[in-house]
JSON list of C-alpha atoms in Angstrom, two decimals:
[
{"chain": "A", "resi": 898, "resn": "UNK", "atom": "CA", "xyz": [15.88, 0.92, -9.41]},
{"chain": "A", "resi": 899, "resn": "UNK", "atom": "CA", "xyz": [15.61, 0.02, -5.42]},
{"chain": "A", "resi": 900, "resn": "UNK", "atom": "CA", "xyz": [12.96, -2.60, -6.39]},
{"chain": "A", "resi": 901, "resn": "UNK", "atom": "CA", "xyz": [15.00, -3.97, -8.75]},
{"chain": "A", "resi": 902, "resn": "UNK", "atom": "CA", "xyz": [18.06, -3.63, -6.08]},
{"chain": "A", "resi": 903, "resn": "UNK", "atom": "CA", "xyz": [15.93, -5.31, -3.20]},
{"chain": "A", "resi": 904, "resn": "UNK", "atom": "CA", "xyz": [14.71, -8.46, -5.56]},
{"chain": "A", "resi": 905, "resn": "UNK", "atom": "CA", "xyz": [17.90, -9.04, -6.54]},
{"chain": "A", "resi": 906, "resn": "UNK", "atom": "CA", "xyz": [19.39, -8.66, -3.46]},
{"chain": "A", "resi": 907, "resn": "UNK", "atom": "CA", "xyz": [16.51, -11.19, -1.73]},
{"chain": "A", "resi": 908, "resn": "UNK", "atom": "CA", "xyz": [17.83, -13.80, -4.49]},
{"chain": "A", "resi": 909, "resn": "UNK", "atom": "CA", "xyz": [20.88, -13.57, -3.76]},
{"chain": "A", "resi": 910, "resn": "UNK", "atom": "CA", "xyz": [20.14, -14.14, 0.26]},
{"chain": "A", "resi": 911, "resn": "UNK", "atom": "CA", "xyz": [17.58, -17.11, -0.75]},
{"chain": "A", "resi": 912, "resn": "UNK", "atom": "CA", "xyz": [14.54, -15.72, -0.28]},
{"chain": "A", "resi": 913, "resn": "UNK", "atom": "CA", "xyz": [12.84, -15.52, -3.50]},
{"chain": "A", "resi": 914, "resn": "UNK", "atom": "CA", "xyz": [13.15, -18.27, -5.73]},
{"chain": "A", "resi": 915, "resn": "UNK", "atom": "CA", "xyz": [10.99, -19.18, -9.07]},
{"chain": "A", "resi": 916, "resn": "UNK", "atom": "CA", "xyz": [8.19, -20.40, -7.98]},
{"chain": "A", "resi": 917, "resn": "UNK", "atom": "CA", "xyz": [7.96, -18.44, -5.10]},
{"chain": "A", "resi": 918, "resn": "UNK", "atom": "CA", "xyz": [4.90, -15.64, -5.04]},
{"chain": "A", "resi": 919, "resn": "UNK", "atom": "CA", "xyz": [5.39, -12.68, -6.54]},
{"chain": "A", "resi": 920, "resn": "UNK", "atom": "CA", "xyz": [6.65, -9.64, -4.18]},
{"chain": "A", "resi": 921, "resn": "UNK", "atom": "CA", "xyz": [3.77, -7.02, -3.35]},
{"chain": "A", "resi": 922, "resn": "UNK", "atom": "CA", "xyz": [5.13, -3.42, -2.68]},
{"chain": "A", "resi": 923, "resn": "UNK", "atom": "CA", "xyz": [2.60, -1.01, -1.69]},
{"chain": "A", "resi": 924, "resn": "UNK", "atom": "CA", "xyz": [2.41, 2.88, -2.03]},
{"chain": "A", "resi": 925, "resn": "UNK", "atom": "CA", "xyz": [0.45, 5.10, -1.22]},
{"chain": "A", "resi": 926, "resn": "UNK", "atom": "CA", "xyz": [-1.22, 8.06, -3.56]},
{"chain": "A", "resi": 927, "resn": "UNK", "atom": "CA", "xyz": [1.35, 10.29, -5.41]},
{"chain": "A", "resi": 928, "resn": "UNK", "atom": "CA", "xyz": [2.72, 7.55, -7.05]},
{"chain": "A", "resi": 929, "resn": "UNK", "atom": "CA", "xyz": [2.09, 5.92, -10.64]},
{"chain": "A", "resi": 930, "resn": "UNK", "atom": "CA", "xyz": [0.78, 2.68, -9.54]},
{"chain": "A", "resi": 931, "resn": "UNK", "atom": "CA", "xyz": [-0.08, 2.16, -13.51]},
{"chain": "A", "resi": 932, "resn": "UNK", "atom": "CA", "xyz": [3.79, 3.27, -14.77]},
{"chain": "A", "resi": 933, "resn": "UNK", "atom": "CA", "xyz": [5.39, 1.37, -11.96]},
{"chain": "A", "resi": 934, "resn": "UNK", "atom": "CA", "xyz": [3.68, -1.74, -12.72]},
{"chain": "A", "resi": 935, "resn": "UNK", "atom": "CA", "xyz": [4.29, -1.45, -16.85]},
{"chain": "A", "resi": 936, "resn": "UNK", "atom": "CA", "xyz": [8.09, -0.77, -15.30]},
{"chain": "A", "resi": 937, "resn": "UNK", "atom": "CA", "xyz": [8.24, -3.84, -13.16]},
{"chain": "A", "resi": 938, "resn": "UNK", "atom": "CA", "xyz": [6.73, -6.56, -15.42]},
{"chain": "A", "resi": 939, "resn": "UNK", "atom": "CA", "xyz": [9.53, -8.27, -15.99]},
{"chain": "A", "resi": 940, "resn": "UNK", "atom": "CA", "xyz": [10.15, -8.77, -12.49]},
{"chain": "A", "resi": 941, "resn": "UNK", "atom": "CA", "xyz": [7.98, -11.59, -9.88]},
{"chain": "A", "resi": 942, "resn": "UNK", "atom": "CA", "xyz": [6.30, -8.15, -8.33]},
{"chain": "A", "resi": 943, "resn": "UNK", "atom": "CA", "xyz": [2.93, -7.18, -7.82]},
{"chain": "A", "resi": 944, "resn": "UNK", "atom": "CA", "xyz": [2.26, -2.94, -7.45]},
{"chain": "A", "resi": 945, "resn": "UNK", "atom": "CA", "xyz": [-0.50, -2.11, -4.87]},
{"chain": "A", "resi": 946, "resn": "UNK", "atom": "CA", "xyz": [-1.04, 1.60, -4.23]},
{"chain": "A", "resi": 947, "resn": "UNK", "atom": "CA", "xyz": [-3.95, 4.00, -3.14]},
{"chain": "A", "resi": 948, "resn": "UNK", "atom": "CA", "xyz": [-5.28, 6.07, -6.18]},
{"chain": "A", "resi": 949, "resn": "UNK", "atom": "CA", "xyz": [-8.02, 9.34, -6.00]},
{"chain": "A", "resi": 950, "resn": "UNK", "atom": "CA", "xyz": [-11.37, 8.92, -5.31]},
{"chain": "A", "resi": 951, "resn": "UNK", "atom": "CA", "xyz": [-11.73, 11.46, -8.54]},
{"chain": "A", "resi": 952, "resn": "UNK", "atom": "CA", "xyz": [-9.91, 9.14, -10.90]},
{"chain": "A", "resi": 953, "resn": "UNK", "atom": "CA", "xyz": [-11.77, 7.76, -14.19]},
{"chain": "A", "resi": 954, "resn": "UNK", "atom": "CA", "xyz": [-10.51, 4.05, -15.19]},
{"chain": "A", "resi": 955, "resn": "UNK", "atom": "CA", "xyz": [-12.16, 2.21, -18.50]},
{"chain": "A", "resi": 956, "resn": "UNK", "atom": "CA", "xyz": [-13.19, -1.10, -18.94]},
{"chain": "A", "resi": 957, "resn": "UNK", "atom": "CA", "xyz": [-11.71, -3.18, -21.71]},
{"chain": "A", "resi": 958, "resn": "UNK", "atom": "CA", "xyz": [-12.66, -2.14, -25.77]},
{"chain": "A", "resi": 959, "resn": "UNK", "atom": "CA", "xyz": [-15.30, -4.09, -27.11]},
{"chain": "A", "resi": 960, "resn": "UNK", "atom": "CA", "xyz": [-14.63, -6.65, -29.39]},
{"chain": "A", "resi": 961, "resn": "UNK", "atom": "CA", "xyz": [-15.83, -5.49, -33.06]},
{"chain": "A", "resi": 962, "resn": "UNK", "atom": "CA", "xyz": [-18.62, -6.75, -34.35]},
{"chain": "A", "resi": 963, "resn": "UNK", "atom": "CA", "xyz": [-18.00, -8.89, -37.67]},
{"chain": "A", "resi": 964, "resn": "UNK", "atom": "CA", "xyz": [-19.30, -6.84, -40.92]},
{"chain": "A", "resi": 965, "resn": "UNK", "atom": "CA", "xyz": [-19.37, -3.36, -38.98]},
{"chain": "A", "resi": 966, "resn": "UNK", "atom": "CA", "xyz": [-17.80, -0.10, -40.29]},
{"chain": "A", "resi": 967, "resn": "UNK", "atom": "CA", "xyz": [-14.30, -0.04, -40.87]},
{"chain": "A", "resi": 968, "resn": "UNK", "atom": "CA", "xyz": [-11.29, 2.21, -39.37]},
{"chain": "A", "resi": 969, "resn": "UNK", "atom": "CA", "xyz": [-9.31, 1.60, -35.75]},
{"chain": "A", "resi": 970, "resn": "UNK", "atom": "CA", "xyz": [-10.99, -0.52, -33.27]},
{"chain": "A", "resi": 971, "resn": "UNK", "atom": "CA", "xyz": [-11.44, 1.17, -30.17]},
{"chain": "A", "resi": 972, "resn": "UNK", "atom": "CA", "xyz": [-8.79, 1.01, -27.28]},
{"chain": "A", "resi": 973, "resn": "UNK", "atom": "CA", "xyz": [-11.17, 1.73, -24.70]},
{"chain": "A", "resi": 974, "resn": "UNK", "atom": "CA", "xyz": [-14.23, 0.42, -23.21]},
{"chain": "A", "resi": 975, "resn": "UNK", "atom": "CA", "xyz": [-17.04, 1.89, -21.12]},
{"chain": "A", "resi": 976, "resn": "UNK", "atom": "CA", "xyz": [-15.47, 4.78, -18.53]},
{"chain": "A", "resi": 977, "resn": "UNK", "atom": "CA", "xyz": [-15.56, 4.34, -14.61]},
{"chain": "A", "resi": 978, "resn": "UNK", "atom": "CA", "xyz": [-15.61, 7.01, -12.95]},
{"chain": "A", "resi": 979, "resn": "UNK", "atom": "CA", "xyz": [-14.90, 6.47, -8.90]},
{"chain": "A", "resi": 980, "resn": "UNK", "atom": "CA", "xyz": [-17.03, 9.32, -8.20]},
{"chain": "A", "resi": 981, "resn": "UNK", "atom": "CA", "xyz": [-20.52, 7.80, -9.47]},
{"chain": "A", "resi": 982, "resn": "UNK", "atom": "CA", "xyz": [-19.32, 3.97, -8.45]},
{"chain": "A", "resi": 983, "resn": "UNK", "atom": "CA", "xyz": [-23.08, 3.86, -7.50]},
{"chain": "A", "resi": 984, "resn": "UNK", "atom": "CA", "xyz": [-23.93, 4.17, -11.97]},
{"chain": "A", "resi": 985, "resn": "UNK", "atom": "CA", "xyz": [-21.49, 2.01, -13.09]},
{"chain": "A", "resi": 986, "resn": "UNK", "atom": "CA", "xyz": [-21.45, -1.63, -13.51]},
{"chain": "A", "resi": 987, "resn": "UNK", "atom": "CA", "xyz": [-21.68, -4.25, -10.48]},
{"chain": "A", "resi": 988, "resn": "UNK", "atom": "CA", "xyz": [-17.91, -5.19, -9.32]},
{"chain": "A", "resi": 989, "resn": "UNK", "atom": "CA", "xyz": [-16.80, -8.80, -9.65]},
{"chain": "A", "resi": 990, "resn": "UNK", "atom": "CA", "xyz": [-15.97, -9.41, -6.28]},
{"chain": "A", "resi": 991, "resn": "UNK", "atom": "CA", "xyz": [-17.25, -8.30, -3.02]},
{"chain": "A", "resi": 992, "resn": "UNK", "atom": "CA", "xyz": [-16.14, -8.99, 0.80]},
{"chain": "A", "resi": 993, "resn": "UNK", "atom": "CA", "xyz": [-17.31, -8.56, 4.37]},
{"chain": "A", "resi": 994, "resn": "UNK", "atom": "CA", "xyz": [-14.64, -8.99, 7.20]},
{"chain": "A", "resi": 995, "resn": "UNK", "atom": "CA", "xyz": [-15.34, -7.61, 11.27]},
{"chain": "A", "resi": 996, "resn": "UNK", "atom": "CA", "xyz": [-12.25, -5.78, 12.59]},
{"chain": "A", "resi": 997, "resn": "UNK", "atom": "CA", "xyz": [-11.26, -4.66, 16.25]},
{"chain": "A", "resi": 998, "resn": "UNK", "atom": "CA", "xyz": [-10.53, -1.63, 15.24]},
{"chain": "A", "resi": 999, "resn": "UNK", "atom": "CA", "xyz": [-12.39, -0.73, 11.58]},
{"chain": "A", "resi": 1000, "resn": "UNK", "atom": "CA", "xyz": [-15.99, -2.18, 12.00]},
{"chain": "A", "resi": 1001, "resn": "UNK", "atom": "CA", "xyz": [-16.80, -3.62, 9.51]},
{"chain": "A", "resi": 1002, "resn": "UNK", "atom": "CA", "xyz": [-15.12, -3.18, 6.08]},
{"chain": "A", "resi": 1003, "resn": "UNK", "atom": "CA", "xyz": [-16.86, -3.66, 2.68]},
{"chain": "A", "resi": 1004, "resn": "UNK", "atom": "CA", "xyz": [-14.21, -4.54, -0.27]},
{"chain": "A", "resi": 1005, "resn": "UNK", "atom": "CA", "xyz": [-15.25, -4.32, -3.73]},
{"chain": "A", "resi": 1006, "resn": "UNK", "atom": "CA", "xyz": [-13.23, -5.50, -6.54]},
{"chain": "A", "resi": 1007, "resn": "UNK", "atom": "CA", "xyz": [-13.55, -4.52, -10.29]},
{"chain": "A", "resi": 1008, "resn": "UNK", "atom": "CA", "xyz": [-11.26, -6.60, -12.56]},
{"chain": "A", "resi": 1009, "resn": "UNK", "atom": "CA", "xyz": [-9.79, -5.05, -15.66]},
{"chain": "A", "resi": 1010, "resn": "UNK", "atom": "CA", "xyz": [-9.85, -1.50, -15.89]},
{"chain": "A", "resi": 1011, "resn": "UNK", "atom": "CA", "xyz": [-7.08, 0.31, -16.72]},
{"chain": "A", "resi": 1012, "resn": "UNK", "atom": "CA", "xyz": [-6.26, 4.52, -17.41]},
{"chain": "A", "resi": 1013, "resn": "UNK", "atom": "CA", "xyz": [-6.22, 5.68, -20.39]},
{"chain": "A", "resi": 1014, "resn": "UNK", "atom": "CA", "xyz": [-2.81, 7.07, -20.79]},
{"chain": "A", "resi": 1015, "resn": "UNK", "atom": "CA", "xyz": [-1.34, 10.28, -22.47]},
{"chain": "A", "resi": 1016, "resn": "UNK", "atom": "CA", "xyz": [2.07, 11.14, -23.99]},
{"chain": "A", "resi": 1017, "resn": "UNK", "atom": "CA", "xyz": [3.40, 13.73, -21.55]},
{"chain": "A", "resi": 1018, "resn": "UNK", "atom": "CA", "xyz": [4.76, 12.92, -17.98]},
{"chain": "A", "resi": 1019, "resn": "UNK", "atom": "CA", "xyz": [6.56, 10.04, -17.44]},
{"chain": "A", "resi": 1020, "resn": "UNK", "atom": "CA", "xyz": [4.80, 8.65, -21.02]},
{"chain": "A", "resi": 1021, "resn": "UNK", "atom": "CA", "xyz": [6.42, 11.35, -23.00]},
{"chain": "A", "resi": 1022, "resn": "UNK", "atom": "CA", "xyz": [9.59, 9.43, -24.16]},
{"chain": "A", "resi": 1023, "resn": "UNK", "atom": "CA", "xyz": [7.04, 6.03, -24.96]},
{"chain": "A", "resi": 1024, "resn": "UNK", "atom": "CA", "xyz": [7.91, 4.86, -28.66]},
{"chain": "A", "resi": 1025, "resn": "UNK", "atom": "CA", "xyz": [4.52, 4.39, -30.62]},
{"chain": "A", "resi": 1026, "resn": "UNK", "atom": "CA", "xyz": [1.13, 3.68, -28.84]},
{"chain": "A", "resi": 1027, "resn": "UNK", "atom": "CA", "xyz": [0.85, 3.85, -25.02]},
{"chain": "A", "resi": 1028, "resn": "UNK", "atom": "CA", "xyz": [0.14, 0.37, -23.73]},
{"chain": "A", "resi": 1029, "resn": "UNK", "atom": "CA", "xyz": [-2.85, -0.87, -21.67]},
{"chain": "A", "resi": 1030, "resn": "UNK", "atom": "CA", "xyz": [-2.33, -1.23, -18.07]},
{"chain": "A", "resi": 1031, "resn": "UNK", "atom": "CA", "xyz": [-5.04, -3.41, -16.46]},
{"chain": "A", "resi": 1032, "resn": "UNK", "atom": "CA", "xyz": [-5.70, -4.12, -13.08]},
{"chain": "A", "resi": 1033, "resn": "UNK", "atom": "CA", "xyz": [-7.67, -4.67, -10.40]},
{"chain": "A", "resi": 1034, "resn": "UNK", "atom": "CA", "xyz": [-9.98, -1.96, -9.06]},
{"chain": "A", "resi": 1035, "resn": "UNK", "atom": "CA", "xyz": [-10.71, -2.57, -5.10]},
{"chain": "A", "resi": 1036, "resn": "UNK", "atom": "CA", "xyz": [-13.27, 0.10, -2.79]},
{"chain": "A", "resi": 1037, "resn": "UNK", "atom": "CA", "xyz": [-12.61, -0.18, 0.88]},
{"chain": "A", "resi": 1038, "resn": "UNK", "atom": "CA", "xyz": [-15.74, 1.28, 3.30]},
{"chain": "A", "resi": 1039, "resn": "UNK", "atom": "CA", "xyz": [-14.86, 0.96, 6.50]},
{"chain": "A", "resi": 1040, "resn": "UNK", "atom": "CA", "xyz": [-18.10, 1.52, 9.70]},
{"chain": "A", "resi": 1041, "resn": "UNK", "atom": "CA", "xyz": [-15.19, 4.05, 11.27]},
{"chain": "A", "resi": 1042, "resn": "UNK", "atom": "CA", "xyz": [-11.95, 5.44, 11.94]},
{"chain": "A", "resi": 1043, "resn": "UNK", "atom": "CA", "xyz": [-9.72, 5.89, 15.04]},
{"chain": "A", "resi": 1044, "resn": "UNK", "atom": "CA", "xyz": [-10.16, 9.19, 16.20]},
{"chain": "A", "resi": 1045, "resn": "UNK", "atom": "CA", "xyz": [-13.58, 9.95, 15.28]},
{"chain": "A", "resi": 1046, "resn": "UNK", "atom": "CA", "xyz": [-12.43, 10.64, 11.60]},
{"chain": "A", "resi": 1047, "resn": "UNK", "atom": "CA", "xyz": [-15.40, 10.16, 8.85]},
{"chain": "A", "resi": 1048, "resn": "UNK", "atom": "CA", "xyz": [-14.19, 7.14, 7.01]},
{"chain": "A", "resi": 1049, "resn": "UNK", "atom": "CA", "xyz": [-14.17, 7.68, 3.58]},
{"chain": "A", "resi": 1050, "resn": "UNK", "atom": "CA", "xyz": [-13.97, 5.49, 0.40]},
{"chain": "A", "resi": 1051, "resn": "UNK", "atom": "CA", "xyz": [-10.39, 4.10, 0.09]},
{"chain": "A", "resi": 1052, "resn": "UNK", "atom": "CA", "xyz": [-9.61, 3.38, -3.83]},
{"chain": "A", "resi": 1053, "resn": "UNK", "atom": "CA", "xyz": [-6.68, 0.83, -4.41]},
{"chain": "A", "resi": 1054, "resn": "UNK", "atom": "CA", "xyz": [-5.62, -0.51, -8.03]},
{"chain": "A", "resi": 1055, "resn": "UNK", "atom": "CA", "xyz": [-3.32, -3.76, -8.09]},
{"chain": "A", "resi": 1056, "resn": "UNK", "atom": "CA", "xyz": [-1.68, -4.46, -11.33]},
{"chain": "A", "resi": 1057, "resn": "UNK", "atom": "CA", "xyz": [-3.39, -8.27, -11.47]},
{"chain": "A", "resi": 1058, "resn": "UNK", "atom": "CA", "xyz": [-6.34, -9.20, -12.86]},
{"chain": "A", "resi": 1059, "resn": "UNK", "atom": "CA", "xyz": [-9.03, -12.03, -12.02]},
{"chain": "A", "resi": 1060, "resn": "UNK", "atom": "CA", "xyz": [-8.42, -11.22, -8.56]},
{"chain": "A", "resi": 1061, "resn": "UNK", "atom": "CA", "xyz": [-10.05, -14.05, -6.14]},
{"chain": "A", "resi": 1062, "resn": "UNK", "atom": "CA", "xyz": [-12.06, -12.66, -2.70]},
{"chain": "A", "resi": 1063, "resn": "UNK", "atom": "CA", "xyz": [-9.13, -14.24, -1.13]},
{"chain": "A", "resi": 1064, "resn": "UNK", "atom": "CA", "xyz": [-6.75, -11.75, -3.04]},
{"chain": "A", "resi": 1065, "resn": "UNK", "atom": "CA", "xyz": [-8.72, -8.39, -2.48]},
{"chain": "A", "resi": 1066, "resn": "UNK", "atom": "CA", "xyz": [-8.64, -9.48, 1.02]},
{"chain": "A", "resi": 1067, "resn": "UNK", "atom": "CA", "xyz": [-5.54, -9.48, 0.52]},
{"chain": "A", "resi": 1068, "resn": "UNK", "atom": "CA", "xyz": [-4.74, -6.42, -1.27]},
{"chain": "A", "resi": 1069, "resn": "UNK", "atom": "CA", "xyz": [-6.60, -3.83, 1.38]},
{"chain": "A", "resi": 1070, "resn": "UNK", "atom": "CA", "xyz": [-5.08, -6.02, 4.47]},
{"chain": "A", "resi": 1071, "resn": "UNK", "atom": "CA", "xyz": [-1.21, -5.11, 3.05]},
{"chain": "A", "resi": 1072, "resn": "UNK", "atom": "CA", "xyz": [-2.20, -1.05, 2.10]},
{"chain": "A", "resi": 1073, "resn": "UNK", "atom": "CA", "xyz": [-3.79, -1.06, 5.88]},
{"chain": "A", "resi": 1074, "resn": "UNK", "atom": "CA", "xyz": [-0.56, -3.22, 7.26]},
{"chain": "A", "resi": 1075, "resn": "UNK", "atom": "CA", "xyz": [2.06, -0.36, 5.43]},
{"chain": "A", "resi": 1076, "resn": "UNK", "atom": "CA", "xyz": [0.53, 2.21, 7.83]},
{"chain": "A", "resi": 1077, "resn": "UNK", "atom": "CA", "xyz": [1.84, 0.06, 11.10]},
{"chain": "A", "resi": 1078, "resn": "UNK", "atom": "CA", "xyz": [5.42, 0.11, 9.03]},
{"chain": "A", "resi": 1079, "resn": "UNK", "atom": "CA", "xyz": [5.48, 3.90, 8.61]},
{"chain": "A", "resi": 1080, "resn": "UNK", "atom": "CA", "xyz": [4.97, 4.77, 12.25]},
{"chain": "A", "resi": 1081, "resn": "UNK", "atom": "CA", "xyz": [7.36, 2.22, 13.13]},
{"chain": "A", "resi": 1082, "resn": "UNK", "atom": "CA", "xyz": [10.20, 4.02, 10.34]},
{"chain": "A", "resi": 1083, "resn": "UNK", "atom": "CA", "xyz": [8.99, 7.84, 12.23]},
{"chain": "A", "resi": 1084, "resn": "UNK", "atom": "CA", "xyz": [9.68, 5.89, 15.66]},
{"chain": "A", "resi": 1085, "resn": "UNK", "atom": "CA", "xyz": [13.31, 4.69, 14.67]},
{"chain": "A", "resi": 1086, "resn": "UNK", "atom": "CA", "xyz": [13.97, 8.40, 13.36]},
{"chain": "A", "resi": 1087, "resn": "UNK", "atom": "CA", "xyz": [12.56, 10.69, 15.88]},
{"chain": "A", "resi": 1088, "resn": "UNK", "atom": "CA", "xyz": [12.79, 8.56, 19.18]},
{"chain": "A", "resi": 1089, "resn": "UNK", "atom": "CA", "xyz": [15.24, 5.59, 18.70]},
{"chain": "A", "resi": 1090, "resn": "UNK", "atom": "CA", "xyz": [18.09, 8.37, 16.82]},
{"chain": "A", "resi": 1091, "resn": "UNK", "atom": "CA", "xyz": [17.88, 6.21, 13.52]},
{"chain": "A", "resi": 1092, "resn": "UNK", "atom": "CA", "xyz": [19.14, 8.80, 11.41]},
{"chain": "A", "resi": 1093, "resn": "UNK", "atom": "CA", "xyz": [20.49, 10.47, 14.01]},
{"chain": "A", "resi": 1094, "resn": "UNK", "atom": "CA", "xyz": [24.51, 9.37, 13.73]},
{"chain": "A", "resi": 1095, "resn": "UNK", "atom": "CA", "xyz": [26.95, 11.02, 10.87]},
{"chain": "A", "resi": 1096, "resn": "UNK", "atom": "CA", "xyz": [28.34, 7.16, 10.02]},
{"chain": "A", "resi": 1097, "resn": "UNK", "atom": "CA", "xyz": [30.88, 6.64, 7.15]},
{"chain": "A", "resi": 1098, "resn": "UNK", "atom": "CA", "xyz": [30.50, 3.49, 6.35]},
{"chain": "A", "resi": 1099, "resn": "UNK", "atom": "CA", "xyz": [28.55, 1.28, 5.55]},
{"chain": "A", "resi": 1100, "resn": "UNK", "atom": "CA", "xyz": [29.07, -1.56, 7.27]},
{"chain": "A", "resi": 1101, "resn": "UNK", "atom": "CA", "xyz": [28.71, 0.54, 10.47]},
{"chain": "A", "resi": 1102, "resn": "UNK", "atom": "CA", "xyz": [25.60, 1.49, 9.52]},
{"chain": "A", "resi": 1103, "resn": "UNK", "atom": "CA", "xyz": [24.55, -1.90, 9.25]},
{"chain": "A", "resi": 1104, "resn": "UNK", "atom": "CA", "xyz": [25.35, -2.10, 12.66]},
{"chain": "A", "resi": 1105, "resn": "UNK", "atom": "CA", "xyz": [23.50, 0.72, 13.56]},
{"chain": "A", "resi": 1106, "resn": "UNK", "atom": "CA", "xyz": [20.43, -0.62, 12.06]},
{"chain": "A", "resi": 1107, "resn": "UNK", "atom": "CA", "xyz": [20.79, -3.62, 13.69]},
{"chain": "A", "resi": 1108, "resn": "UNK", "atom": "CA", "xyz": [21.00, -2.19, 17.27]},
{"chain": "A", "resi": 1109, "resn": "UNK", "atom": "CA", "xyz": [18.10, 0.04, 16.70]},
{"chain": "A", "resi": 1110, "resn": "UNK", "atom": "CA", "xyz": [16.09, -2.67, 15.63]},
{"chain": "A", "resi": 1111, "resn": "UNK", "atom": "CA", "xyz": [17.20, -4.57, 18.73]},
{"chain": "A", "resi": 1112, "resn": "UNK", "atom": "CA", "xyz": [16.17, -2.16, 21.30]},
{"chain": "A", "resi": 1113, "resn": "UNK", "atom": "CA", "xyz": [12.76, -1.25, 19.70]},
{"chain": "A", "resi": 1114, "resn": "UNK", "atom": "CA", "xyz": [12.72, -5.77, 20.20]},
{"chain": "A", "resi": 1115, "resn": "UNK", "atom": "CA", "xyz": [13.31, -5.01, 23.70]},
{"chain": "A", "resi": 1116, "resn": "UNK", "atom": "CA", "xyz": [10.79, -2.17, 23.58]},
{"chain": "A", "resi": 1117, "resn": "UNK", "atom": "CA", "xyz": [7.84, -4.02, 22.25]},
{"chain": "A", "resi": 1118, "resn": "UNK", "atom": "CA", "xyz": [8.61, -6.95, 24.80]},
{"chain": "A", "resi": 1119, "resn": "UNK", "atom": "CA", "xyz": [8.88, -5.04, 28.03]},
{"chain": "A", "resi": 1120, "resn": "UNK", "atom": "CA", "xyz": [5.46, -3.47, 27.82]},
{"chain": "A", "resi": 1121, "resn": "UNK", "atom": "CA", "xyz": [4.05, -5.23, 30.68]},
{"chain": "A", "resi": 1122, "resn": "UNK", "atom": "CA", "xyz": [7.35, -4.24, 32.95]},
{"chain": "A", "resi": 1123, "resn": "UNK", "atom": "CA", "xyz": [7.14, -0.24, 33.06]},
{"chain": "A", "resi": 1124, "resn": "UNK", "atom": "CA", "xyz": [4.10, 2.26, 33.76]},
{"chain": "A", "resi": 1125, "resn": "UNK", "atom": "CA", "xyz": [2.73, 3.98, 31.42]},
{"chain": "A", "resi": 1126, "resn": "UNK", "atom": "CA", "xyz": [4.04, 7.94, 32.37]},
{"chain": "A", "resi": 1127, "resn": "UNK", "atom": "CA", "xyz": [1.52, 9.35, 29.69]},
{"chain": "A", "resi": 1128, "resn": "UNK", "atom": "CA", "xyz": [0.89, 12.97, 29.00]},
{"chain": "A", "resi": 1129, "resn": "UNK", "atom": "CA", "xyz": [-2.24, 14.96, 29.51]},
{"chain": "A", "resi": 1130, "resn": "UNK", "atom": "CA", "xyz": [-3.73, 14.46, 25.89]},
{"chain": "A", "resi": 1131, "resn": "UNK", "atom": "CA", "xyz": [-2.58, 10.82, 26.03]},
{"chain": "A", "resi": 1132, "resn": "UNK", "atom": "CA", "xyz": [-5.39, 8.16, 26.08]},
{"chain": "A", "resi": 1133, "resn": "UNK", "atom": "CA", "xyz": [-4.51, 5.71, 28.53]},
{"chain": "A", "resi": 1134, "resn": "UNK", "atom": "CA", "xyz": [-3.72, 2.39, 27.08]},
{"chain": "A", "resi": 1135, "resn": "UNK", "atom": "CA", "xyz": [-3.66, -1.01, 28.53]},
{"chain": "A", "resi": 1136, "resn": "UNK", "atom": "CA", "xyz": [-0.29, -2.96, 29.46]},
{"chain": "A", "resi": 1137, "resn": "UNK", "atom": "CA", "xyz": [-0.44, -4.51, 25.76]},
{"chain": "A", "resi": 1138, "resn": "UNK", "atom": "CA", "xyz": [-1.68, -2.46, 23.84]},
{"chain": "A", "resi": 1139, "resn": "UNK", "atom": "CA", "xyz": [1.17, 0.65, 24.62]},
{"chain": "A", "resi": 1140, "resn": "UNK", "atom": "CA", "xyz": [3.34, 1.87, 22.09]},
{"chain": "A", "resi": 1141, "resn": "UNK", "atom": "CA", "xyz": [7.10, 1.85, 22.37]},
{"chain": "A", "resi": 1142, "resn": "UNK", "atom": "CA", "xyz": [8.00, 5.61, 22.59]},
{"chain": "A", "resi": 1143, "resn": "UNK", "atom": "CA", "xyz": [6.01, 4.82, 25.77]},
{"chain": "A", "resi": 1144, "resn": "UNK", "atom": "CA", "xyz": [7.19, 2.12, 26.77]},
{"chain": "A", "resi": 1145, "resn": "UNK", "atom": "CA", "xyz": [10.01, 3.83, 26.36]},
{"chain": "A", "resi": 1146, "resn": "UNK", "atom": "CA", "xyz": [9.65, 6.85, 28.50]},
{"chain": "A", "resi": 1147, "resn": "UNK", "atom": "CA", "xyz": [8.27, 4.50, 30.98]},
{"chain": "A", "resi": 1148, "resn": "UNK", "atom": "CA", "xyz": [11.90, 3.27, 31.36]}
]
């Protein structure tokens, strides 16, 4: 419902028109991205989400050979276990990108993979045969993570097929970008008091939101105009890397 409302508002505001690129909606783990892709099939929306590393996806079913045995044709092809990807088919796309934060990023993508659906959970009341929802499986491996954490492979599923190298790079970069957005929302709520006022009028809520956005913008612009009053456990940062919360503390 929220995504449909977002698309409608973007169209009303003239921010999305027929012929524009699809809107990319990014989800973290815990969301059924296959179900969402099925529900948004009539919208100009692409779904990208993280999936668990123990999932098993399936290739398209091979076409039945002429003159073969009768019966119902198979609906699923060969299984692709993410935990044993090294034993599976080679990726259709592979890219390498040097990043400043994560070192070298190796991305691989396999085309037209889908999960095996069952009549349970969100699919319990689905009439007839369950759909085959194909997409692109993306594996991202980086050489390092902030805080010296172990860089385990990251698995993503994208609701489109026939991905190009540019598509694969855009997907994993968009997913990593969402971490910045999550930190921004947390700053809005915990530091700038976005959800603190008990506002009853929607118009007042909109005005308060714009005030918080303006305050955040000023903190970003004021990086070089304050001292870094860091706490003992904060690591030193150059002036152009200070977070808005630390800039606010300096003021």
